[in-house]
Coordinates of C-alpha atoms in Angstrom, one line a residue:
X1 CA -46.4 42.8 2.6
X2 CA -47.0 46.3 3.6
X3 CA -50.5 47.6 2.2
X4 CA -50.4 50.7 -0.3
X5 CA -52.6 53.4 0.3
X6 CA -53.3 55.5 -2.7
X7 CA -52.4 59.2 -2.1
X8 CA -55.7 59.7 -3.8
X9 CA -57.8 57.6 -1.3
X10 CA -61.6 57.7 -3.1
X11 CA -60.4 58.8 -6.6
X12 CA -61.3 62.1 -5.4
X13 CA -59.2 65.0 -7.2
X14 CA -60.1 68.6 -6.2
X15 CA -61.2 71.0 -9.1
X16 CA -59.8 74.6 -9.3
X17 CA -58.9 77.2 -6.4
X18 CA -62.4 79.3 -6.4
X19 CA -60.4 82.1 -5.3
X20 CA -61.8 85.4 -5.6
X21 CA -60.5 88.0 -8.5
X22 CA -62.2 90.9 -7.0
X23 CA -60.9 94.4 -8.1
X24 CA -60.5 97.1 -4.8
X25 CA -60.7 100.5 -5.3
X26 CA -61.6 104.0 -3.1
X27 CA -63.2 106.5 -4.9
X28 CA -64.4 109.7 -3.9
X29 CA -68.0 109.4 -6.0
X30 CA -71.2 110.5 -4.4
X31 CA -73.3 107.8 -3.1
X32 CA -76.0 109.0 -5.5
X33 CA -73.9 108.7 -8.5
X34 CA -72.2 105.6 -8.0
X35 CA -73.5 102.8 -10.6
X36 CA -73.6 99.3 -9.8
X37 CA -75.8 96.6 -7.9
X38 CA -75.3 96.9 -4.7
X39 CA -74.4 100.3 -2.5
X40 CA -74.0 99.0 1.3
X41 CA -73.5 101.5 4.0
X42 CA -72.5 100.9 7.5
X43 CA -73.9 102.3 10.2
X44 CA -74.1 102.3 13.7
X45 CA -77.1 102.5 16.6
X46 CA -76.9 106.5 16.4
X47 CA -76.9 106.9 12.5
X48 CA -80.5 105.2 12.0
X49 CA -81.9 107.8 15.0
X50 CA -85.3 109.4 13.3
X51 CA -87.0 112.3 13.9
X52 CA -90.9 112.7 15.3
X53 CA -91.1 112.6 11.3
X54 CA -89.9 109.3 11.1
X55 CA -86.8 110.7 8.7
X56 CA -83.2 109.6 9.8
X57 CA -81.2 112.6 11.5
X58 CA -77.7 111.5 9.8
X59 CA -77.3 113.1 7.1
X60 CA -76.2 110.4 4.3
X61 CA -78.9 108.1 5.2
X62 CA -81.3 111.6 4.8
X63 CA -79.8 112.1 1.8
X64 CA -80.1 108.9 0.3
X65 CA -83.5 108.2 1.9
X66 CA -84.7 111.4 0.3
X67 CA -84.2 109.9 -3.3
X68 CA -85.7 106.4 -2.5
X69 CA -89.2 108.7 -1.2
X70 CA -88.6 107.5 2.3
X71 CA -88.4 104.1 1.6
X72 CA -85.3 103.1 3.9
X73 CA -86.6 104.4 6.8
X74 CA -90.3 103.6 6.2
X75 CA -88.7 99.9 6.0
X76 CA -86.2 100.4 8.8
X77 CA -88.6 100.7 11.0
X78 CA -91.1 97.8 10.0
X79 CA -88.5 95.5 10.0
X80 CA -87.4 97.2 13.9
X81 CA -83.4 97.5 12.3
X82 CA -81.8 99.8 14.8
X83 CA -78.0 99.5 13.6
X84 CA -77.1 96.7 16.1
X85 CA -74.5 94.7 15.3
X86 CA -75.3 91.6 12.7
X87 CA -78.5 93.3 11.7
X88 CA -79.0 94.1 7.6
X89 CA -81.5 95.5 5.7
X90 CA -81.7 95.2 1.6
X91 CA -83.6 96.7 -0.8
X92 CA -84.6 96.5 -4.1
X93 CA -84.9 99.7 -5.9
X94 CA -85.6 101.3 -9.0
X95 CA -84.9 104.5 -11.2
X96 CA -81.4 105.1 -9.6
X97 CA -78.1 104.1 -10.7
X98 CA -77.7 101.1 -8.2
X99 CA -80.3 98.1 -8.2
X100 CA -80.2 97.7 -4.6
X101 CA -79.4 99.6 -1.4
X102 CA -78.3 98.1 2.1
X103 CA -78.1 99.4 5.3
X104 CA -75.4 97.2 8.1
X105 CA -75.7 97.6 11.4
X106 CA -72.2 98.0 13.4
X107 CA -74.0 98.5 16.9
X108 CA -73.4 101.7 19.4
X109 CA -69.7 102.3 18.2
X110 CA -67.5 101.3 15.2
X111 CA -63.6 101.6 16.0
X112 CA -61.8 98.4 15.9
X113 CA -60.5 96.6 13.1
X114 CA -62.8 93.0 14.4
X115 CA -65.9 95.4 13.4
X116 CA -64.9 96.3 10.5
X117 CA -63.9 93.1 9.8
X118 CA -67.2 91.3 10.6
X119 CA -68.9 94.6 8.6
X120 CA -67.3 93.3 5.1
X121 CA -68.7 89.8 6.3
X122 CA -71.9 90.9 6.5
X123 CA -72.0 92.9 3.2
X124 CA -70.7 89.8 1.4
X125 CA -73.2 87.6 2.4
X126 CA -75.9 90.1 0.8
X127 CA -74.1 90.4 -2.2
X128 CA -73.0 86.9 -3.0
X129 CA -77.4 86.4 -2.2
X130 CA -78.2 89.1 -4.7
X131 CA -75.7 88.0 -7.3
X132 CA -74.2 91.3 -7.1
X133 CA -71.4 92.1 -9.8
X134 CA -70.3 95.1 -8.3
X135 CA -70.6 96.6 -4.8
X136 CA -70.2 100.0 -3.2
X137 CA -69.4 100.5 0.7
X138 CA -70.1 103.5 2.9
X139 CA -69.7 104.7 6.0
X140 CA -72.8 106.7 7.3
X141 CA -70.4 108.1 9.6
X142 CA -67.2 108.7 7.8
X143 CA -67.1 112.4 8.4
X144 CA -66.4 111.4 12.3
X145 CA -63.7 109.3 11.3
X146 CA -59.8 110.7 11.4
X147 CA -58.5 110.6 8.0
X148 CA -55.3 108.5 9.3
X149 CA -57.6 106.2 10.3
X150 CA -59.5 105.7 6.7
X151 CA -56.8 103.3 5.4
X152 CA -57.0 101.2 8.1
X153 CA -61.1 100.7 8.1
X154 CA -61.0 100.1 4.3
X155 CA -58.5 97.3 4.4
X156 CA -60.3 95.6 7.3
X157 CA -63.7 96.2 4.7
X158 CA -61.9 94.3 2.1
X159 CA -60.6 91.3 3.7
X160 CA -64.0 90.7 5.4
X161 CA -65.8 91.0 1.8
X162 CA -63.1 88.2 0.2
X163 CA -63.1 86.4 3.4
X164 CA -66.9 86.5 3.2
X165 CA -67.4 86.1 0.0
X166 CA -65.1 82.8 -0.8
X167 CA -66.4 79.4 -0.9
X168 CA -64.6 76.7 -1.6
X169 CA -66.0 74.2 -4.0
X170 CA -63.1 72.7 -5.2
X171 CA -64.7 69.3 -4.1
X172 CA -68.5 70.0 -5.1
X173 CA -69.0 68.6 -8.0
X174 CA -71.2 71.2 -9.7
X175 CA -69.5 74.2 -8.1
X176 CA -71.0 77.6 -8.5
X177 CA -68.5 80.9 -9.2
X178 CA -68.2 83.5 -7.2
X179 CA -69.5 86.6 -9.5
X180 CA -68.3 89.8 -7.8
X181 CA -66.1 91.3 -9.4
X182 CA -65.5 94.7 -8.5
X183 CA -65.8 97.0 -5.0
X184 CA -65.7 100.9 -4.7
X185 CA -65.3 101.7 -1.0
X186 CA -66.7 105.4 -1.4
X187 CA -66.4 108.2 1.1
X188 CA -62.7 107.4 2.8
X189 CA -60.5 109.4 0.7
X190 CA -58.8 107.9 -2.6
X191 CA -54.8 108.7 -2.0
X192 CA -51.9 106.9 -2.4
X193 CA -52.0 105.6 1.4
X194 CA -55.7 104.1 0.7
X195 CA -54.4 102.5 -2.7
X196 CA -51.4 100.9 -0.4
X197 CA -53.7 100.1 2.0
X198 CA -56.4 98.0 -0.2
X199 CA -53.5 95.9 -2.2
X200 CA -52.1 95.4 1.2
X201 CA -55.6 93.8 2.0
X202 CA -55.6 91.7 -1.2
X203 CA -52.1 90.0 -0.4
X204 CA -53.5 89.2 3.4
X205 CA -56.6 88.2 1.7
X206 CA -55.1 85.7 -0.9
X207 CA -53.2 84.6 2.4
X208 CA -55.9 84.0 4.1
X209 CA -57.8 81.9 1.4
X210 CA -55.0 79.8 0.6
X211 CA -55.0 78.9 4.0
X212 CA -58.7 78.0 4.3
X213 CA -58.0 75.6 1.2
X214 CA -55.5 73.9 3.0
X215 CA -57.2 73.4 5.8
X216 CA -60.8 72.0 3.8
X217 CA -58.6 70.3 2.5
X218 CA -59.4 66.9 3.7
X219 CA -56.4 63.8 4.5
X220 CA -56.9 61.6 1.6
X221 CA -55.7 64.8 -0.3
X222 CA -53.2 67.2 2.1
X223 CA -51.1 64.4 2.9
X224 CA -47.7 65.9 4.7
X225 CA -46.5 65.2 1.0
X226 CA -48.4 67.2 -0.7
X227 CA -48.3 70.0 2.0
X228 CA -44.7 70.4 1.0
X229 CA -45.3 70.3 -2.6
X230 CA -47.6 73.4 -2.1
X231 CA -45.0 74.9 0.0
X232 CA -42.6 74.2 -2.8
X233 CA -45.1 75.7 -5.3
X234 CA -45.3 79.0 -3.4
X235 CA -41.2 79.5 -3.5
X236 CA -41.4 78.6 -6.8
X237 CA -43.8 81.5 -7.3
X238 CA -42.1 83.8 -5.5
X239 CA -38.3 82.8 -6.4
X240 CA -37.0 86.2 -5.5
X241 CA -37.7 86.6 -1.8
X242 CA -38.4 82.7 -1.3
X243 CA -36.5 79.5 -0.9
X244 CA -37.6 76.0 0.7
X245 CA -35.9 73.2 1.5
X246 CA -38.1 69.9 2.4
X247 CA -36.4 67.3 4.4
X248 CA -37.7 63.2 4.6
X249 CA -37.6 61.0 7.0
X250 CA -33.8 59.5 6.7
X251 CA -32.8 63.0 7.1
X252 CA -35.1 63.8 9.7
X253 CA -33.2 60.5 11.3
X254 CA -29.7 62.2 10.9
X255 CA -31.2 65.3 12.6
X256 CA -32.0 63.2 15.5
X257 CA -35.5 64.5 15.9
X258 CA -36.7 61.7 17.7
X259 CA -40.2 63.5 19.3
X260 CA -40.8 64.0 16.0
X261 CA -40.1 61.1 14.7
X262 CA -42.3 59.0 17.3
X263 CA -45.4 60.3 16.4
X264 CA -44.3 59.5 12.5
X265 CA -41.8 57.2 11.2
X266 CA -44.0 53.7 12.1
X267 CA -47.4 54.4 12.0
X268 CA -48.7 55.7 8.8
X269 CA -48.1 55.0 4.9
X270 CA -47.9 58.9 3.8
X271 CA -44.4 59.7 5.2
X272 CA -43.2 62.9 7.6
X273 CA -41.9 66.3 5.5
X274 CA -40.2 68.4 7.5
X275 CA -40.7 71.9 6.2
X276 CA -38.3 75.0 5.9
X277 CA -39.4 78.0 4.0
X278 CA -37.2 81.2 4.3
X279 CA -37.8 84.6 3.1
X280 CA -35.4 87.3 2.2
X281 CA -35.9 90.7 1.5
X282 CA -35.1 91.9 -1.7
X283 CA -32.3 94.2 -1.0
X284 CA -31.3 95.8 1.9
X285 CA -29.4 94.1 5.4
X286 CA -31.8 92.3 7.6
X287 CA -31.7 93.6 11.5
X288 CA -34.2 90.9 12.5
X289 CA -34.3 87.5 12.3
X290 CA -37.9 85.8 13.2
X291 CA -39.2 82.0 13.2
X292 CA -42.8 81.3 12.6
X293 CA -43.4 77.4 13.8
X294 CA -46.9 75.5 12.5
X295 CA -48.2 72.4 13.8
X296 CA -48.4 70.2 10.7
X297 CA -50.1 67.4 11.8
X298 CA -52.5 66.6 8.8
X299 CA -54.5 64.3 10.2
X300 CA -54.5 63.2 14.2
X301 CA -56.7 59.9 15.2
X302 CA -55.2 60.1 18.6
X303 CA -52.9 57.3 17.8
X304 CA -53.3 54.4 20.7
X305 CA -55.5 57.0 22.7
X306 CA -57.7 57.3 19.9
X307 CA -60.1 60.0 19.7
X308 CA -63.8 58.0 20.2
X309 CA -67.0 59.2 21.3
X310 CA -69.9 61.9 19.6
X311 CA -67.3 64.8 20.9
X312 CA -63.9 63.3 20.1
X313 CA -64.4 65.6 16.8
X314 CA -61.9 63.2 14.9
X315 CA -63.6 64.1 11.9
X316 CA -62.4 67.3 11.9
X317 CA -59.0 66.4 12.2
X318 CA -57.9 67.2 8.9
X319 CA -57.5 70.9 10.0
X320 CA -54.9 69.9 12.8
X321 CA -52.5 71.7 10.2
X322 CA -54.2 75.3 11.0
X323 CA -50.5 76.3 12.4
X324 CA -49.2 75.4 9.4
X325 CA -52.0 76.5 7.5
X326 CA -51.3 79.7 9.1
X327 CA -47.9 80.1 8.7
X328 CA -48.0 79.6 5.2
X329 CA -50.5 81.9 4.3
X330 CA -48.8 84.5 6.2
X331 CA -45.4 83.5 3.8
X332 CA -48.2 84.0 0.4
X333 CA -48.9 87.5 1.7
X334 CA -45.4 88.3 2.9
X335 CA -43.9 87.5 -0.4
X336 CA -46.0 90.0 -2.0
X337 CA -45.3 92.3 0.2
X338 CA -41.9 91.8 0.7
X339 CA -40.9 94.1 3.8
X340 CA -36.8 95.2 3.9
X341 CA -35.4 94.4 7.1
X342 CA -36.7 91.4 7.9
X343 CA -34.9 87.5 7.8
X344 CA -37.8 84.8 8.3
X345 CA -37.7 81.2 8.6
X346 CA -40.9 79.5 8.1
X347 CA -40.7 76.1 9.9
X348 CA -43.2 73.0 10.0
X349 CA -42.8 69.1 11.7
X350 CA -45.4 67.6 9.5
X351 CA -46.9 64.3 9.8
X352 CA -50.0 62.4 10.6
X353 CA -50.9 60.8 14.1
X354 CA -52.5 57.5 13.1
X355 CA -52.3 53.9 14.5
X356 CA -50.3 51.0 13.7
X357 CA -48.7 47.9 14.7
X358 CA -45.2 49.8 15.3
X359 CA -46.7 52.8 16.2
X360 CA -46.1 54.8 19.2
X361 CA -47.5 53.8 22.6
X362 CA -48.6 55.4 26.0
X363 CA -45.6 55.0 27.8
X364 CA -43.3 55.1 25.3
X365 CA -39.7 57.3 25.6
X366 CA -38.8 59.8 22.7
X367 CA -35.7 61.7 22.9
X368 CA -35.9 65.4 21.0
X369 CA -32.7 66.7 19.2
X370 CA -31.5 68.5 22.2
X371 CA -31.7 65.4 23.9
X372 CA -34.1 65.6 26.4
X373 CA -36.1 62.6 27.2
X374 CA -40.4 62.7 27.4
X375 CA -42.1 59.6 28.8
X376 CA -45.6 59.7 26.2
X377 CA -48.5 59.1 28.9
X378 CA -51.1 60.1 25.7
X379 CA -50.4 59.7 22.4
X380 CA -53.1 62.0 21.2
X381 CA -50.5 65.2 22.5
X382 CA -48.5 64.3 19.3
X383 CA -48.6 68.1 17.8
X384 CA -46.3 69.1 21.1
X385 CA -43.5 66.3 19.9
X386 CA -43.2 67.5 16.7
X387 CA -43.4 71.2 17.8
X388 CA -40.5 70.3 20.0
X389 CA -37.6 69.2 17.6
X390 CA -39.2 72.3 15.3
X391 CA -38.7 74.7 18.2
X392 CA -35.3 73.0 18.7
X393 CA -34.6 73.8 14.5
X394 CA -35.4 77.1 14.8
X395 CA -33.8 78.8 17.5
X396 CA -30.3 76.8 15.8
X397 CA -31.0 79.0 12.8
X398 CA -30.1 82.1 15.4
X399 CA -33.6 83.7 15.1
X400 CA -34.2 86.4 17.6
X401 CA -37.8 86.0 18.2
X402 CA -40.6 83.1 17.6
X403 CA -43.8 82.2 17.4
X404 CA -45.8 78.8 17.4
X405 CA -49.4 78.1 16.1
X406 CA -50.7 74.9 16.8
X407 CA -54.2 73.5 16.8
X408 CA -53.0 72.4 20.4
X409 CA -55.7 71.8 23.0
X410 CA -59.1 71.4 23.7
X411 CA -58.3 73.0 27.3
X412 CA -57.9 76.5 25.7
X413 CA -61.2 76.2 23.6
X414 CA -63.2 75.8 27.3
X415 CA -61.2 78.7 28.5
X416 CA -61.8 81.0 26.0
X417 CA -64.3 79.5 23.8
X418 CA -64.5 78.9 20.1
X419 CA -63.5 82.8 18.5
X420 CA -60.0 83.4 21.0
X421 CA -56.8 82.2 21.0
X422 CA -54.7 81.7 23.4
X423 CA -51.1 83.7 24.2
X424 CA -48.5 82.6 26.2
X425 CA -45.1 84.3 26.5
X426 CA -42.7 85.1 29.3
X427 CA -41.7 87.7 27.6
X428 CA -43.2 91.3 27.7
X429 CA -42.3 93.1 25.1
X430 CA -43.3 90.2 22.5
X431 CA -46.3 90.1 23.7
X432 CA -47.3 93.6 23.6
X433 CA -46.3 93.6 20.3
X434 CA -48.3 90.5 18.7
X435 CA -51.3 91.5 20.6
X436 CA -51.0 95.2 19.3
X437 CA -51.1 93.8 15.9
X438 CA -53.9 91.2 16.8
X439 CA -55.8 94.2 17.4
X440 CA -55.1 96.0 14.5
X441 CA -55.8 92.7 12.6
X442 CA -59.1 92.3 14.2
X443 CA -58.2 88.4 15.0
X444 CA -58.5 87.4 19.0
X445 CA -56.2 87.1 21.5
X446 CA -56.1 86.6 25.3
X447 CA -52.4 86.2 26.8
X448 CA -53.1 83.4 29.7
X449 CA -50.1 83.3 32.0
X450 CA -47.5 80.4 32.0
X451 CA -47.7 79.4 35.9
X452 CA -44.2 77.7 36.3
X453 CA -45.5 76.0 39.5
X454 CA -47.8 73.2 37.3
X455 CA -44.7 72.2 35.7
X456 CA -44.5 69.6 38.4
X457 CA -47.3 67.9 37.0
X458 CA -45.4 67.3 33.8
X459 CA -42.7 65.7 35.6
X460 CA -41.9 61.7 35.0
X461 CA -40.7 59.0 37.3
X462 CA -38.6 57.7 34.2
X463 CA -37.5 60.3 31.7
X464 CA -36.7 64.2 31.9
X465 CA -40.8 64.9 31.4
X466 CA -44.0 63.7 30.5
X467 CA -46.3 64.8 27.4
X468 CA -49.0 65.9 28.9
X469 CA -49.9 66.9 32.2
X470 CA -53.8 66.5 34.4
X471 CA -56.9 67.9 32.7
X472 CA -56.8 70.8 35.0
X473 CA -55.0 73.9 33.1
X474 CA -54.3 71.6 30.2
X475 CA -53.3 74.8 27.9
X476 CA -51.3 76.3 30.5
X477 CA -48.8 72.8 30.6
X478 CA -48.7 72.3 27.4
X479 CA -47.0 75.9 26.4
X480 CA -45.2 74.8 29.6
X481 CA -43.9 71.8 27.5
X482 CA -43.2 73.8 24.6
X483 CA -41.0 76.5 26.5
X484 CA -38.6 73.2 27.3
X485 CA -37.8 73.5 23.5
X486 CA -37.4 77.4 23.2
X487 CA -33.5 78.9 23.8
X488 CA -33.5 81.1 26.8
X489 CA -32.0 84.2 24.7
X490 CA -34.6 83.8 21.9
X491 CA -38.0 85.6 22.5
X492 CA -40.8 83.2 22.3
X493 CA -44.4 83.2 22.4
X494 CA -47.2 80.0 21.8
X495 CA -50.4 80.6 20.3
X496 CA -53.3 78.3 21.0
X497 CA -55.0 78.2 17.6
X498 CA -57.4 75.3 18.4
X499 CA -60.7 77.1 18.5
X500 CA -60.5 80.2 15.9
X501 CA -58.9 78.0 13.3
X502 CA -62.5 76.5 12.4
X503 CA -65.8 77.6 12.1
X504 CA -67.9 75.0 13.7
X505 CA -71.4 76.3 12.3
X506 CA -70.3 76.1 8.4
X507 CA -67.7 73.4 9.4
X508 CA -65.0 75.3 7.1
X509 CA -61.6 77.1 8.2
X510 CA -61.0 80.2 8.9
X511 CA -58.0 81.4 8.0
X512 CA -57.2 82.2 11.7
X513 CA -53.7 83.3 11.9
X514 CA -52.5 85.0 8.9
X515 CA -53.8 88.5 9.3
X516 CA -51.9 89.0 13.0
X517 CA -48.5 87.5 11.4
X518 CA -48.4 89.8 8.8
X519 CA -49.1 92.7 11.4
X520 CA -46.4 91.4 13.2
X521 CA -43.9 91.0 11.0
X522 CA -44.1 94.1 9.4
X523 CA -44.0 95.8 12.7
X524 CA -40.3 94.1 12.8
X525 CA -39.7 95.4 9.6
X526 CA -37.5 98.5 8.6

């Protein structure tokens, strides 16, 4: 009799999203007159230059320090803060209209979206320390700045301060609220494209945090199942531009998605999903058509090559659904957003990789839908299957470009450590375009090149290919793999996920992902 695992394993039931309701707004009040708890400026190496006098030569920070008696730079310079990036300095002060004052350092130069980014980190973390109810942000250097530019900095503020300042306690069981409410971002302008801008950065932001639940989420909880009911719960949200359609496992049979279907069907009690979200723009035609393809796996043991040893990581495994994770977030935010133009199909192979008595083996054959036949040589490359027969899906549904996030290798995280993902694409014009938006996302990519020549590696003495190839450019074969899926007249580009999608210092998710997609897609958009 087959055992029944609860889908509930531990009685464990998570409490609320901890999501933060934090209010944006750009206001054009004087530092001096703003009234609140905390009034954070950013500055760089130059601003906090002094005098012989010891006073700072920039002129907010002279202005402010002029009220506070010399204070910030009296302390600036005990505590040797020069403006280099990570440093921060808080004060307590009294007889103004804000309790405390901050100065964050953004090193020699401040331009890119990542800085910013990491800025609104930074200022987070101080005010989720002081308890801070409301928060200011300035720039000591905002008169340098081009005005077009203004929108763009705030945004990338915002979604490092809710990025920052989230924590998810859903499973703690005497969870603390976050208890900022409110953020002026002073000194940028106040104008209808800095209003657009900041909501903009709320959607990515609620994104970006539904994401990082899914991910925390551990197995025993995100089971493929319940993946698709919260995928199911976000078309039901947004009805108008959503729809989703969740296929099981006799249907997955009739689709003939056998890659898939070997890492799935006979090895675990929590049944495969296979996912299809689509959005549609509100009105208008659509001129592009674009897939975005997760890896779903919600929890990977390795299957027969199980993962074993102190750096196996298998218990992190839960967030081997960051592709997923990813894709979905990016659906949250798009839905809000809802961009004309624009057809997209949101597409995820989900399953777990676990280990049973009819589970798959090294050396087993799986044949994908298009009917191509891969000898497994390592059943713990199980995210590639199911991307296959997903890659296969998608290009049927006539998309005109794709791209895949998968958790995929441990090759790319040696290659480019644990804050870049890896790009690969054949295809030029794609990937200027995703890595322009990664920039103006402030996420991190590095396009590695696809080197048809190791394909030979992958090849099999008894089927069409093999699943993985030697240890040696490990990231490289696997988008190799991957392209064997991908129609020659669809643009396609693979993006290794596997070390960005986790922090490994708080052990929490990141969210990686979502920000660049959006960028992306709106870039499609009309």
């Amino acid at each position: 009799m087959a055992i029944r695992i609860p889908p509930t394993l531990g009685l464990t039931r998570p409490g609320p999203s901890n999501a933060p309701k934090i209010t944006f707004a750009a206001k054009d009040t004087d530092v001096l007159e703003w009234n609140g708890d905390l009034l954070a400026v950013g500055v760089t190496e130059k601003d906090v230059v002094k005098d012989d006098n010891n006073n700072f030569t920039n002129s907010l920070l002279k202005k402010l320090d002029a009220v506070l008696g010399g204070l910030l730079a009296e302390a600036s310079s005990e505590e040797d803060f020069s403006g280099k990036s990570g440093q921060a300095i808080v004060l307590r002060v009294s007889g103004l209209s804000f309790k405390r004052v901050g100065l964050f350092g953004l090193g020699q130069s401040a331009y890119s979206a990542a800085a910013f980014v990491g800025l609104g980190e930074a200022i987070a973390a101080a005010a989720q320390a002081s308890r801070a109810v409301s928060l200011a942000v300035a720039l000591a250097f905002s008169a340098d700045l081009s005005d077009e530019s203004k929108p763009d900095i705030a945004s990338s503020i915002a979604i490092g301060i809710v990025n920052g300042i989230f924590d998810d306690n859903r499973y703690r069981s005497n969870p603390k609220a976050t208890v900022l409410q409110s953020v002026d971002v002073l000194g940028l302008g106040s104008g209808a494209a800095m209003i657009k801008k900041l909501k903009y950065a709320q959607y990515v932001s609620s994104g970006i945090v539904f994401v990082r639940e899914l991910v925390n989420s551990p197995a025993n909880i995100l089971t493929p199942g319940q993946l698709a009911a919260e995928v199911l719960n976000i078309a039901r949200n947004y009805s108008d531009v959503l729809s989703a359609r969740i296929f099981n496992e006799d249907e997955i049979i009739e689709m003939k998605m056998g890659s898939y279907l070997g890492v799935t069907a006979a090895a675990t009690a929590n049944p495969p999903k296979f996912i299809h979200l689509c959005y549609k723009p509100p009105s208008g035609c659509v001129s592009a058509k674009l897939g975005l393809v997760g890896k779903g796996i919600t929890f990977d043991s390795g299957g027969y090559n199980l993962k074993t040893g102190a750096n196996s990581n298998i218990e992190t495994m839960k967030n081997d659904m960051g592709g997923a994770g990813a894709i979905f977030g990016a659906a949250k935010a798009i839905a809000e957003i809802k961009p004309l133009g624009v057809e997209i199909h949101f597409v995820v192979a989900a399953c777990e990789n676990m280990i049973s008595a009819t589970g798959m083996r090294p050396s087993d054959i799986v044949t994908a839908a298009n009917g191509k036949t891969i000898e497994v040589n390592n059943t713990d490359a199980e995210g590639r299957l199911c991307l296959a027969d997903a890659l296969i899906y998608t290009c049927k549904l006539g998309v005109d470009k794709i791209i895949d996030l998968a958790t995929l290798t441990g090759a790319c995280i040696i290659a480019l450590g644990p804050s870049v993902a890896g790009a690969f694409t054949p295809n030029e014009e794609l990937a200027s375009e995703v890595l322009s938006a990664a920039e103006r996302s402030g996420e991190k990519l590095w396009r590695l090149p696809i080197e048809e020549s190791y394909w030979d590696s992958m090849k099999s003495g008894v089927a069409d290919m093999l699943n993985t190839g030697p240890s040696q450019g490990g990231a490289i074969t696997a988008a190799l793999f991957l392209k064997q899926f991908v129609d020659e007249n669809v643009q396609w580009m693979h993006l290794d996920i596997a070390g960005p999608v986790w922090n490994t210092k708080k052990s929490i998710a990141t969210g990686f992902g979502v920000s660049t997609l959006v960028e992306w897609v709106l870039k499609n958009a009309s």
